[in-house]
XYZ file of C-alpha atoms in Angstrom:
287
model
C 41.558 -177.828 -45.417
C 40.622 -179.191 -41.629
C 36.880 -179.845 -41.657
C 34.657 -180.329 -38.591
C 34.891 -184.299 -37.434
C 30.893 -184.405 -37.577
C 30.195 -185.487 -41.522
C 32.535 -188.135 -41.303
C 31.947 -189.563 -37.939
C 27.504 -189.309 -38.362
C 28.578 -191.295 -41.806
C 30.934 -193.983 -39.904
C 28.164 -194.683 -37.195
C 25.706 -195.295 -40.201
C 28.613 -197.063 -42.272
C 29.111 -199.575 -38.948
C 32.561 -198.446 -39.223
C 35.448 -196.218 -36.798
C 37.598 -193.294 -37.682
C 40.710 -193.511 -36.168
C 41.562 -190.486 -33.957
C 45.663 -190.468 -33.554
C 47.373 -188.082 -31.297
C 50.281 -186.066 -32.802
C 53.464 -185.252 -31.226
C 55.456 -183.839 -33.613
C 56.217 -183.222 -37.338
C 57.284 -186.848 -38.158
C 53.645 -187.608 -36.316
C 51.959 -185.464 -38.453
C 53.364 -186.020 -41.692
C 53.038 -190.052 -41.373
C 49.261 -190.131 -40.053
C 48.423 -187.566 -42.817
C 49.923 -189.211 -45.602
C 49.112 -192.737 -44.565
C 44.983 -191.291 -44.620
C 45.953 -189.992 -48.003
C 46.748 -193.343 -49.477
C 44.241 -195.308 -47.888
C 41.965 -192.689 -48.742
C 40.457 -192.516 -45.395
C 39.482 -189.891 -43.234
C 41.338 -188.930 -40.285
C 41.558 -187.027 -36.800
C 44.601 -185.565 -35.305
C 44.446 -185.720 -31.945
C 46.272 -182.857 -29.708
C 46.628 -183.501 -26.227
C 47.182 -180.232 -23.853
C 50.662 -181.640 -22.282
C 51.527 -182.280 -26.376
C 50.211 -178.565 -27.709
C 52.589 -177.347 -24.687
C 55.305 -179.597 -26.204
C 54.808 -178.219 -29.707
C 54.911 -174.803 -28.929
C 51.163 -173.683 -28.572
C 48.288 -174.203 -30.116
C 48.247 -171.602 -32.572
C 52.004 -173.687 -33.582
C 50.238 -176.862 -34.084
C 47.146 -175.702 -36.302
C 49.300 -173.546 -38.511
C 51.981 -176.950 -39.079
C 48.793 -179.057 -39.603
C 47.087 -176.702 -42.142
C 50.193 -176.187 -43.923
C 51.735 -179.217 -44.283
C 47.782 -180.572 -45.533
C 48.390 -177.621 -48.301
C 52.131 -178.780 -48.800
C 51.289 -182.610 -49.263
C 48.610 -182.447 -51.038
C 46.246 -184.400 -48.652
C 42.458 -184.141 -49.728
C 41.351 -186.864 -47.533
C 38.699 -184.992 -44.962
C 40.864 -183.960 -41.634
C 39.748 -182.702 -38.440
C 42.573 -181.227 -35.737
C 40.942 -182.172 -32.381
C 42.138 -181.409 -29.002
C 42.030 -184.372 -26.777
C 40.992 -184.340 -23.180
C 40.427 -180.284 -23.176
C 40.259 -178.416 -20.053
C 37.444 -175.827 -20.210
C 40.066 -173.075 -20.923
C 42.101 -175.217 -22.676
C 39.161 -175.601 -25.012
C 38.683 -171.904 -25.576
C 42.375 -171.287 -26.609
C 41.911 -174.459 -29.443
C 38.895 -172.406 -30.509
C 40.855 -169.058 -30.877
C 43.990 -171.145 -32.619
C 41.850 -172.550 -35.375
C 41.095 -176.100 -34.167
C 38.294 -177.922 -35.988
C 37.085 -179.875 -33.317
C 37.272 -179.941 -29.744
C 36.945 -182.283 -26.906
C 36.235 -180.974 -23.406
C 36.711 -183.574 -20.971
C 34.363 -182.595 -17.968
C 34.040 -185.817 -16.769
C 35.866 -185.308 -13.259
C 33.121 -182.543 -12.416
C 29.821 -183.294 -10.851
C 27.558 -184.183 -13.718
C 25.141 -180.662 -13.197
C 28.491 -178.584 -13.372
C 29.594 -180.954 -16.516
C 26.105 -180.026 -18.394
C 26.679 -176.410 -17.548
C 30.313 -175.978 -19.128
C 29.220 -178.236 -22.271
C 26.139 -176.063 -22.925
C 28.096 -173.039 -23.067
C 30.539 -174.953 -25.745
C 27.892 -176.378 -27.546
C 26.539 -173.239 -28.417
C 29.852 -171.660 -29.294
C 31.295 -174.361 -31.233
C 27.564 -174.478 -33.354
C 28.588 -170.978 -34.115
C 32.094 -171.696 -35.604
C 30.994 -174.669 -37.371
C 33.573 -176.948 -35.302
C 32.616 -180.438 -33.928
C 32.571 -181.054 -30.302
C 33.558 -184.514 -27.918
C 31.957 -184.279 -24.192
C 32.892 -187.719 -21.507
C 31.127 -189.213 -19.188
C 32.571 -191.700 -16.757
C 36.553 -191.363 -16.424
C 38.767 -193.058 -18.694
C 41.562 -195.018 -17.144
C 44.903 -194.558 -16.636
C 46.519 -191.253 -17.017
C 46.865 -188.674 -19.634
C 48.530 -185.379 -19.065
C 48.164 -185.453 -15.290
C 44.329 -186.127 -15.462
C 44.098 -189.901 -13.560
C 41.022 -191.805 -14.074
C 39.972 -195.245 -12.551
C 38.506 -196.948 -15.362
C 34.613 -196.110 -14.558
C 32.093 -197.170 -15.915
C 29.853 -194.352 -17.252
C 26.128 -193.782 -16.165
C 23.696 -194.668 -19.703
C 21.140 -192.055 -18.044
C 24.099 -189.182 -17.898
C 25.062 -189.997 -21.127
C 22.050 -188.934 -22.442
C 21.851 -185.866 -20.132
C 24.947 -185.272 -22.374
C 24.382 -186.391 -25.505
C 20.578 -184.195 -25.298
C 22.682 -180.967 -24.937
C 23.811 -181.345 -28.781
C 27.040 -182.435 -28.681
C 28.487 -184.297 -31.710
C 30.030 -187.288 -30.182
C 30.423 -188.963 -26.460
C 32.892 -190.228 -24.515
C 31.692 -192.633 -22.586
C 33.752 -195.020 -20.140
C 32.989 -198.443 -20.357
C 36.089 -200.215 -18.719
C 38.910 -198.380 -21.377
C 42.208 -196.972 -20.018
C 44.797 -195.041 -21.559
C 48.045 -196.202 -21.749
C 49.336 -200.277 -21.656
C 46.484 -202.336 -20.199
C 47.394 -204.520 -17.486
C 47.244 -208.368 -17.395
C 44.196 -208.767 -15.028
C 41.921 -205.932 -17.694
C 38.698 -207.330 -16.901
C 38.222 -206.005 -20.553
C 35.342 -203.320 -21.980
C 31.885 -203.815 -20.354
C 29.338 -203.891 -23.501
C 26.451 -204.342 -21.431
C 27.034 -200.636 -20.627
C 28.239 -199.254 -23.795
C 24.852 -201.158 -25.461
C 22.664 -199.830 -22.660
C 24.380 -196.104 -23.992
C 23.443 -196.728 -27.378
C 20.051 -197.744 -26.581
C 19.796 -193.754 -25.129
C 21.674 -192.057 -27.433
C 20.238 -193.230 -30.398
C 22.179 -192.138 -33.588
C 25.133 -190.044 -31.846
C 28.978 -191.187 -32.573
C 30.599 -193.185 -29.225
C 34.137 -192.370 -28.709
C 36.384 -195.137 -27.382
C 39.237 -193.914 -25.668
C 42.579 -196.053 -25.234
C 42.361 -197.995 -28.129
C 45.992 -199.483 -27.917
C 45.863 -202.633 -26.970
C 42.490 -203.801 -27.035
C 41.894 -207.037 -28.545
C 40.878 -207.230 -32.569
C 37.514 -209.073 -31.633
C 36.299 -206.510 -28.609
C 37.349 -203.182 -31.302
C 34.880 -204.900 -33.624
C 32.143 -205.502 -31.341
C 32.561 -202.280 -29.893
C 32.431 -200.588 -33.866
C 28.574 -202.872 -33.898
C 27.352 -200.963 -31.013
C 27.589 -197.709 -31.738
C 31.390 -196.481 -31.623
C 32.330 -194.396 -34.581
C 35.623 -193.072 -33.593
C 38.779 -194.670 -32.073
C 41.539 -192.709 -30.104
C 44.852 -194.441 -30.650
C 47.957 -192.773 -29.010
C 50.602 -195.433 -27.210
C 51.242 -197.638 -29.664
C 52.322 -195.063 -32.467
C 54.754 -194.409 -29.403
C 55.639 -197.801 -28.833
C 56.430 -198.970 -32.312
C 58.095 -195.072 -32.659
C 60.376 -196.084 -29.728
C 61.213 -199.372 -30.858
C 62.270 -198.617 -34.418
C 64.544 -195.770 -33.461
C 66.093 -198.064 -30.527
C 66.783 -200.726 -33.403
C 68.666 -198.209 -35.665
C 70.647 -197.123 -32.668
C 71.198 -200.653 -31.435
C 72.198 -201.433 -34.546
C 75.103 -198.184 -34.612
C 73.807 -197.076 -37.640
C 73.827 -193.748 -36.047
C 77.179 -194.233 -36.568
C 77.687 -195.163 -40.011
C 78.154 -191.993 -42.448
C 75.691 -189.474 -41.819
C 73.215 -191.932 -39.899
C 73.034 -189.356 -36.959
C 71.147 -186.411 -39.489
C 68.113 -186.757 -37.381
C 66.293 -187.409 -40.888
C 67.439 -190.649 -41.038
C 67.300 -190.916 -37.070
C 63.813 -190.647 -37.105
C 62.916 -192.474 -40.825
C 62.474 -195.843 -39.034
C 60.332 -194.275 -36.495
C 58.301 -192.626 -39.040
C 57.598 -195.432 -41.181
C 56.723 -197.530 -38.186
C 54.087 -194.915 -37.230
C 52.667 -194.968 -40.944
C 52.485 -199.362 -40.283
C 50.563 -198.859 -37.433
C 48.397 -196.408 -38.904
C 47.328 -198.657 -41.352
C 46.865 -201.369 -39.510
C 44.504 -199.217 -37.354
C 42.454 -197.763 -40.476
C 42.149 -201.601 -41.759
C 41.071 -202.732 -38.929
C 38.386 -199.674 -38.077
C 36.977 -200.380 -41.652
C 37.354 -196.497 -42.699
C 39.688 -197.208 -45.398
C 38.748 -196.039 -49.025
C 35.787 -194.458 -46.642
C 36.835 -190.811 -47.562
């Protein structure tokens, strides 16, 4: 059963640990983040961008998939489906597909107007018992067509934020999605500290979290981040393990072209980096 992300991300911030949020793309993506939680016996959030719902059919597609295959597999480790980045109507149609948590990204609007639209979804999402991400200060890089710079958010509209009732934050502190570059001046903790200090007990979200060095994740977890959004580097290990097997013309051997086994080492590369993800968050055996 998908349960709100609140219990288990309140308990991480208190626990001085992360839950791993990793965006799904598909079924393989799915099935291996699910059933690596279920032997590490952590919990676990799904992560559903808009461009990937689109991909997967809809919505209403993705949280029927999800709920069934957590039925089908037996998983018992707490899940939450979350959509990632939400547009404000985006995050309405998540609502109405049975999403258990949301995220809407107002974070390229004017702070007042940003306030306004959370409000509204705080209220609604109290209502339906479903846990709900707001962001302050762009993340960089680009995801889905929204481009940020990399900013570094504002401690004082954080807490603007944060006061509405929300149950976790966003807040940009030098993280971008996608590969960091060379010259990544790296995460600013000065500023995500300075958000702590204001927020007091509520869950920090760290966006981007391929790619950033083992010591700066860690630090990060010690001041106040609770849940970590991981995305391109299932991808990139995904990618490389299916471009071995074809490099390798095992595509070509007997029935290596049954996109079952075209996909296996893909899938068991996502489930690697899974784990190493969960180990390295500390929310393993955390469930």
């Amino acid at each position: 059963m998908l349960v709100s992300a609140k219990e288990m991300l309140t308990k991480a911030k208190a626990g001085h640990y992360a839950v791993g949020q990793f965006n799904i793309n598909n079924l393989e993506w799915t099935k291996a983040v699910l059933l690596t939680a279920q032997e590490l016996n952590s919990p676990v959030i799904l992560g559903v961008s808009e461009g990937a719902g689109k991909y997967m059919c809809g919505y209403k597609t993705v949280a029927s998939m999800v709920s069934a295959m957590i039925d089908e597999l037996k998983i018992t480790v707490p899940v939450a489906l979350h959509l990632d980045h939400g547009s404000y109507e985006g995050a309405f149609k998540c609502i109405e597909a049975g999403f258990s948590s949301i995220m809407f990204d107002g974070s390229h609007y004017p702070i007042n107007e940003n306030i306004e639209k959370t409000t509204e979804l705080v209220k609604i999402c109290a209502e339906k018992g479903l846990s709900l991400e707001a962001e302050v200060g762009s993340i960089g890089g680009e995801e889905d067509g929204v481009v940020g710079a990399g900013e570094i958010a504002d401690p004082n509209e954080c807490k603007s934020i944060a006061d509405l009732g929300v149950t976790m934050l966003a807040a940009g502190i030098g993280n971008i999605h996608g590969k960091y570059p060379e010259n990544w001046a790296g995460l600013n903790f000065d500023a995500l500290d300075a958000i702590q200090q204001l927020t007091g007990d509520m869950p920090l979200v760290l966006h981007g979290g391929t790619g950033i060095p083992e010591d700066m994740i860690k630090k990060a977890i010690s001041l106040g981040v609770a849940k970590i959004n991981v995305n391109t580097e299932c991808q990139l290990t995904f990618a490389a393990a299916t471009r071995k097997y074809i490099e390798d013309g095992k595509d070509l051997s007997g029935k290596g072209f049954d996109p079952r086994k075209l996909l296996a080492p893909g899938f068991e590369a996502i489930k690697e980096t899974v784990k190493e993800k969960m180990e390295l968050f500390g929310s393993v055996n955390k469930a």
